[in-house]
XYZ file of C-alpha atoms in Angstrom:
279
model
C 66.283 25.218 8.864
C 69.620 25.210 9.452
C 70.239 23.066 12.745
C 67.121 21.301 13.362
C 68.211 21.292 17.223
C 68.152 24.931 17.375
C 65.281 26.043 19.622
C 64.645 29.753 17.784
C 62.941 32.572 20.903
C 59.306 34.012 19.651
C 57.708 36.928 21.272
C 54.631 36.608 21.907
C 52.398 39.014 20.124
C 49.041 38.017 21.008
C 46.968 35.129 22.803
C 43.823 34.279 22.881
C 41.302 31.542 24.220
C 39.153 29.942 21.246
C 38.009 27.187 23.929
C 36.828 26.766 27.726
C 37.029 24.024 30.303
C 39.922 22.449 31.698
C 41.594 21.676 28.249
C 41.136 25.184 26.733
C 42.691 26.018 23.757
C 44.641 28.944 23.052
C 45.749 30.375 20.076
C 49.107 32.440 20.274
C 50.411 34.500 17.590
C 54.146 35.038 17.648
C 57.354 36.408 15.671
C 61.181 35.975 16.129
C 62.964 37.482 18.715
C 65.592 38.214 16.113
C 63.682 39.424 13.220
C 67.183 37.703 10.555
C 65.365 34.006 11.806
C 63.090 35.695 9.024
C 65.231 35.516 6.450
C 66.399 31.447 6.317
C 62.816 30.408 7.950
C 60.232 28.991 5.161
C 57.469 26.429 6.078
C 54.521 25.437 3.751
C 50.726 23.928 4.934
C 50.930 21.374 6.891
C 54.187 21.858 8.658
C 54.772 21.722 12.555
C 57.644 22.656 15.544
C 58.131 22.072 18.755
C 57.332 24.578 21.176
C 58.739 24.648 24.091
C 59.779 26.484 27.890
C 63.407 25.469 28.590
C 63.142 23.795 31.861
C 59.975 22.518 31.235
C 59.516 20.439 27.791
C 58.564 20.562 24.596
C 56.171 19.201 21.816
C 54.671 19.259 18.709
C 52.249 20.892 16.882
C 51.388 21.988 13.655
C 51.838 25.681 11.842
C 47.900 27.119 12.371
C 49.330 29.922 10.205
C 50.129 30.143 6.364
C 52.697 31.193 5.103
C 51.000 33.751 3.395
C 50.039 35.634 6.162
C 53.356 37.679 7.005
C 55.242 38.636 9.916
C 54.300 35.971 12.371
C 53.451 32.714 12.884
C 50.324 31.148 14.640
C 50.511 27.893 17.010
C 46.699 26.756 18.371
C 47.568 24.426 21.821
C 45.172 22.085 23.282
C 45.990 22.541 27.316
C 46.363 18.851 28.576
C 49.797 18.060 29.995
C 52.659 19.732 31.761
C 54.737 21.621 28.766
C 50.790 22.696 27.602
C 49.910 23.858 31.151
C 52.983 25.972 31.158
C 52.229 28.209 27.437
C 49.118 28.796 28.442
C 50.159 30.487 30.884
C 51.937 33.020 28.899
C 50.146 35.870 27.499
C 51.652 39.033 25.069
C 55.392 40.587 25.546
C 56.074 37.124 27.069
C 57.968 34.350 25.130
C 58.314 30.564 24.107
C 61.254 28.790 22.119
C 60.199 27.488 18.515
C 62.253 24.963 16.517
C 61.333 23.837 12.765
C 59.741 23.381 10.670
C 59.812 20.194 10.877
C 57.988 17.426 8.442
C 56.537 17.134 4.756
C 53.439 19.670 3.672
C 50.059 19.215 1.503
C 50.897 19.136 -1.756
C 49.004 22.458 -2.676
C 51.411 23.057 -5.926
C 49.504 19.731 -7.061
C 45.819 20.756 -6.089
C 46.195 23.865 -8.109
C 42.377 24.090 -10.705
C 40.894 21.239 -8.366
C 37.753 21.614 -5.944
C 39.068 21.616 -1.691
C 36.891 20.465 0.784
C 38.508 20.893 4.040
C 36.620 18.312 7.056
C 37.586 19.114 10.105
C 36.647 18.387 13.720
C 37.274 19.573 17.266
C 41.052 21.307 17.730
C 42.203 18.944 13.910
C 40.501 22.477 12.610
C 44.334 24.065 13.514
C 46.511 22.284 10.704
C 43.600 22.812 8.242
C 43.499 26.528 8.974
C 46.428 27.320 6.805
C 45.274 24.877 4.101
C 42.198 27.644 4.023
C 44.351 30.828 4.613
C 46.722 29.728 1.423
C 44.240 29.879 -1.105
C 41.595 32.153 -0.254
C 45.112 34.334 -0.491
C 45.829 32.440 -4.074
C 41.967 32.409 -5.398
C 42.750 32.154 -8.653
C 44.394 29.288 -8.555
C 42.065 27.239 -7.110
C 38.409 25.703 -7.825
C 35.741 25.655 -4.931
C 36.473 25.529 -1.711
C 34.278 23.812 0.825
C 34.723 23.707 4.762
C 33.243 21.244 7.052
C 33.606 21.716 10.819
C 31.689 20.652 13.913
C 32.783 20.551 17.821
C 30.536 19.013 20.939
C 29.229 22.404 21.309
C 29.572 25.997 19.691
C 31.827 27.055 22.626
C 34.420 24.155 21.278
C 34.715 25.837 17.878
C 37.765 26.906 17.245
C 38.309 30.447 15.370
C 35.266 31.109 15.331
C 35.427 34.648 14.088
C 37.211 33.623 11.114
C 34.143 30.803 9.957
C 31.797 33.772 9.846
C 34.025 35.666 7.629
C 33.936 33.561 5.179
C 30.930 32.911 5.315
C 30.360 36.882 4.653
C 33.050 37.145 1.393
C 32.111 34.288 -0.699
C 35.871 32.505 -0.437
C 34.062 29.320 0.968
C 31.235 27.698 2.015
C 30.815 27.025 4.972
C 29.038 24.300 6.662
C 29.084 24.074 10.729
C 27.646 21.092 13.036
C 27.909 20.726 17.087
C 26.396 17.729 18.705
C 24.018 18.722 20.909
C 21.122 20.593 19.998
C 21.478 23.950 21.785
C 18.594 27.396 21.666
C 19.774 29.473 18.991
C 22.569 27.191 16.840
C 21.112 27.859 13.562
C 23.728 25.213 11.750
C 23.491 20.786 11.215
C 22.852 19.073 14.637
C 25.141 15.445 14.873
C 28.676 14.850 13.654
C 30.993 15.814 11.087
C 30.374 12.353 9.562
C 26.972 12.788 9.619
C 27.831 16.199 8.137
C 29.754 15.246 5.346
C 26.667 12.864 3.525
C 23.969 15.816 4.226
C 26.536 18.392 1.932
C 27.164 15.433 -0.202
C 30.679 17.237 -2.645
C 31.458 15.767 -5.186
C 35.084 13.745 -6.171
C 34.775 15.485 -9.392
C 38.394 17.288 -10.151
C 37.837 17.371 -5.645
C 40.403 16.958 -2.721
C 39.563 16.311 0.740
C 41.595 16.814 3.588
C 40.729 15.784 7.032
C 41.081 15.879 10.701
C 40.128 15.261 13.830
C 39.796 12.794 16.913
C 40.852 9.445 15.124
C 36.890 7.836 15.276
C 35.707 11.182 13.505
C 38.800 10.341 10.830
C 37.670 6.529 10.574
C 33.781 7.440 9.696
C 35.128 10.319 8.004
C 36.784 8.468 5.527
C 33.750 5.813 4.829
C 31.597 8.595 4.300
C 34.104 9.585 1.513
C 34.608 6.646 0.038
C 30.823 6.116 -0.022
C 30.185 9.618 -2.255
C 32.795 8.313 -4.667
C 36.366 9.963 -3.322
C 39.323 7.638 -4.142
C 42.242 7.329 -1.722
C 44.476 9.496 -3.434
C 41.981 12.107 -3.873
C 41.890 12.478 -0.040
C 44.974 13.776 2.391
C 45.513 13.736 6.599
C 47.826 14.639 8.878
C 49.530 12.583 12.119
C 51.155 15.125 13.711
C 50.035 14.463 17.062
C 52.223 11.248 17.115
C 55.397 13.293 16.430
C 58.097 13.118 19.296
C 61.546 14.817 18.297
C 60.408 15.313 15.209
C 63.511 14.682 12.889
C 63.390 10.411 13.092
C 65.582 9.975 15.470
C 63.930 8.769 18.921
C 61.629 6.405 16.766
C 58.338 7.242 18.759
C 55.966 8.367 15.758
C 56.472 5.059 13.182
C 53.243 3.595 11.643
C 53.814 0.243 10.208
C 56.743 1.177 7.907
C 56.457 5.142 8.159
C 57.751 7.901 9.914
C 55.407 10.525 11.083
C 58.288 12.713 11.111
C 59.927 11.968 8.101
C 57.589 10.577 6.162
C 54.668 12.856 7.176
C 52.515 13.939 9.175
C 51.016 14.601 5.893
C 49.630 11.678 4.181
C 47.595 10.618 1.445
C 44.779 7.704 2.402
C 46.010 5.870 -0.728
C 49.323 6.109 1.797
C 48.211 4.486 4.927
C 45.001 2.849 4.477
C 46.354 -0.246 5.214
C 47.762 0.595 8.169
C 45.076 0.587 11.229
C 48.041 1.819 13.456
C 47.627 5.671 11.991
C 44.447 6.030 13.339
C 44.360 4.357 16.097
């Protein structure tokens, strides 16, 4: 990124709803309008970008595609404000603007040879998706991949087709949950922290990555400790706190850390003594 203030126009290749409802989630698959931007664009799993429409606003979102998926970026966006409502009105062929990539990334090079457990809830699966895809595309470099994911209902699950593919191809062991029982639901019924204890992954040579609602993360962290995971074996991302993305507005600080400059990816060891990180 040569200048963090310069937004790049992207064209929407595909737009599809992941979930229904007032706070629906829509995934946009985009490519740069100027193909030369790809020559200088480089991101890694965990990084974010500012996404917006001129005259409307811009908001920070994780990049929900892995850099191993060439020629496009993905953003999975929940409808919950002026900018996201305007973005949701866009369809394939329309355009918006992207500024980034911003922030740090998951240290996937350091995790080579380890088992990786992702634990997501709701839209919190979006930053975990590129981690999963990166490992799938570099499968020999990593140990077992365990995916734990839950949402309120089966309709609220993001990336439904990909979980089915993961289970069928054998790249990962997927464990899905919904909060309340539904007729025909074949998987776990209960909250994600409960499912984590049901799966009970071993902490030996393992890394756990979690993202979701703060209350879910709070109990996931407690349960990971019960399972024997140490704080330096656990990672999360706090990108929802960022505003400018480049350390100028001062809005995203938690304790002595700035999420946009020092994160958004943190180990639990870095933030476990900062209560506002999980507020």
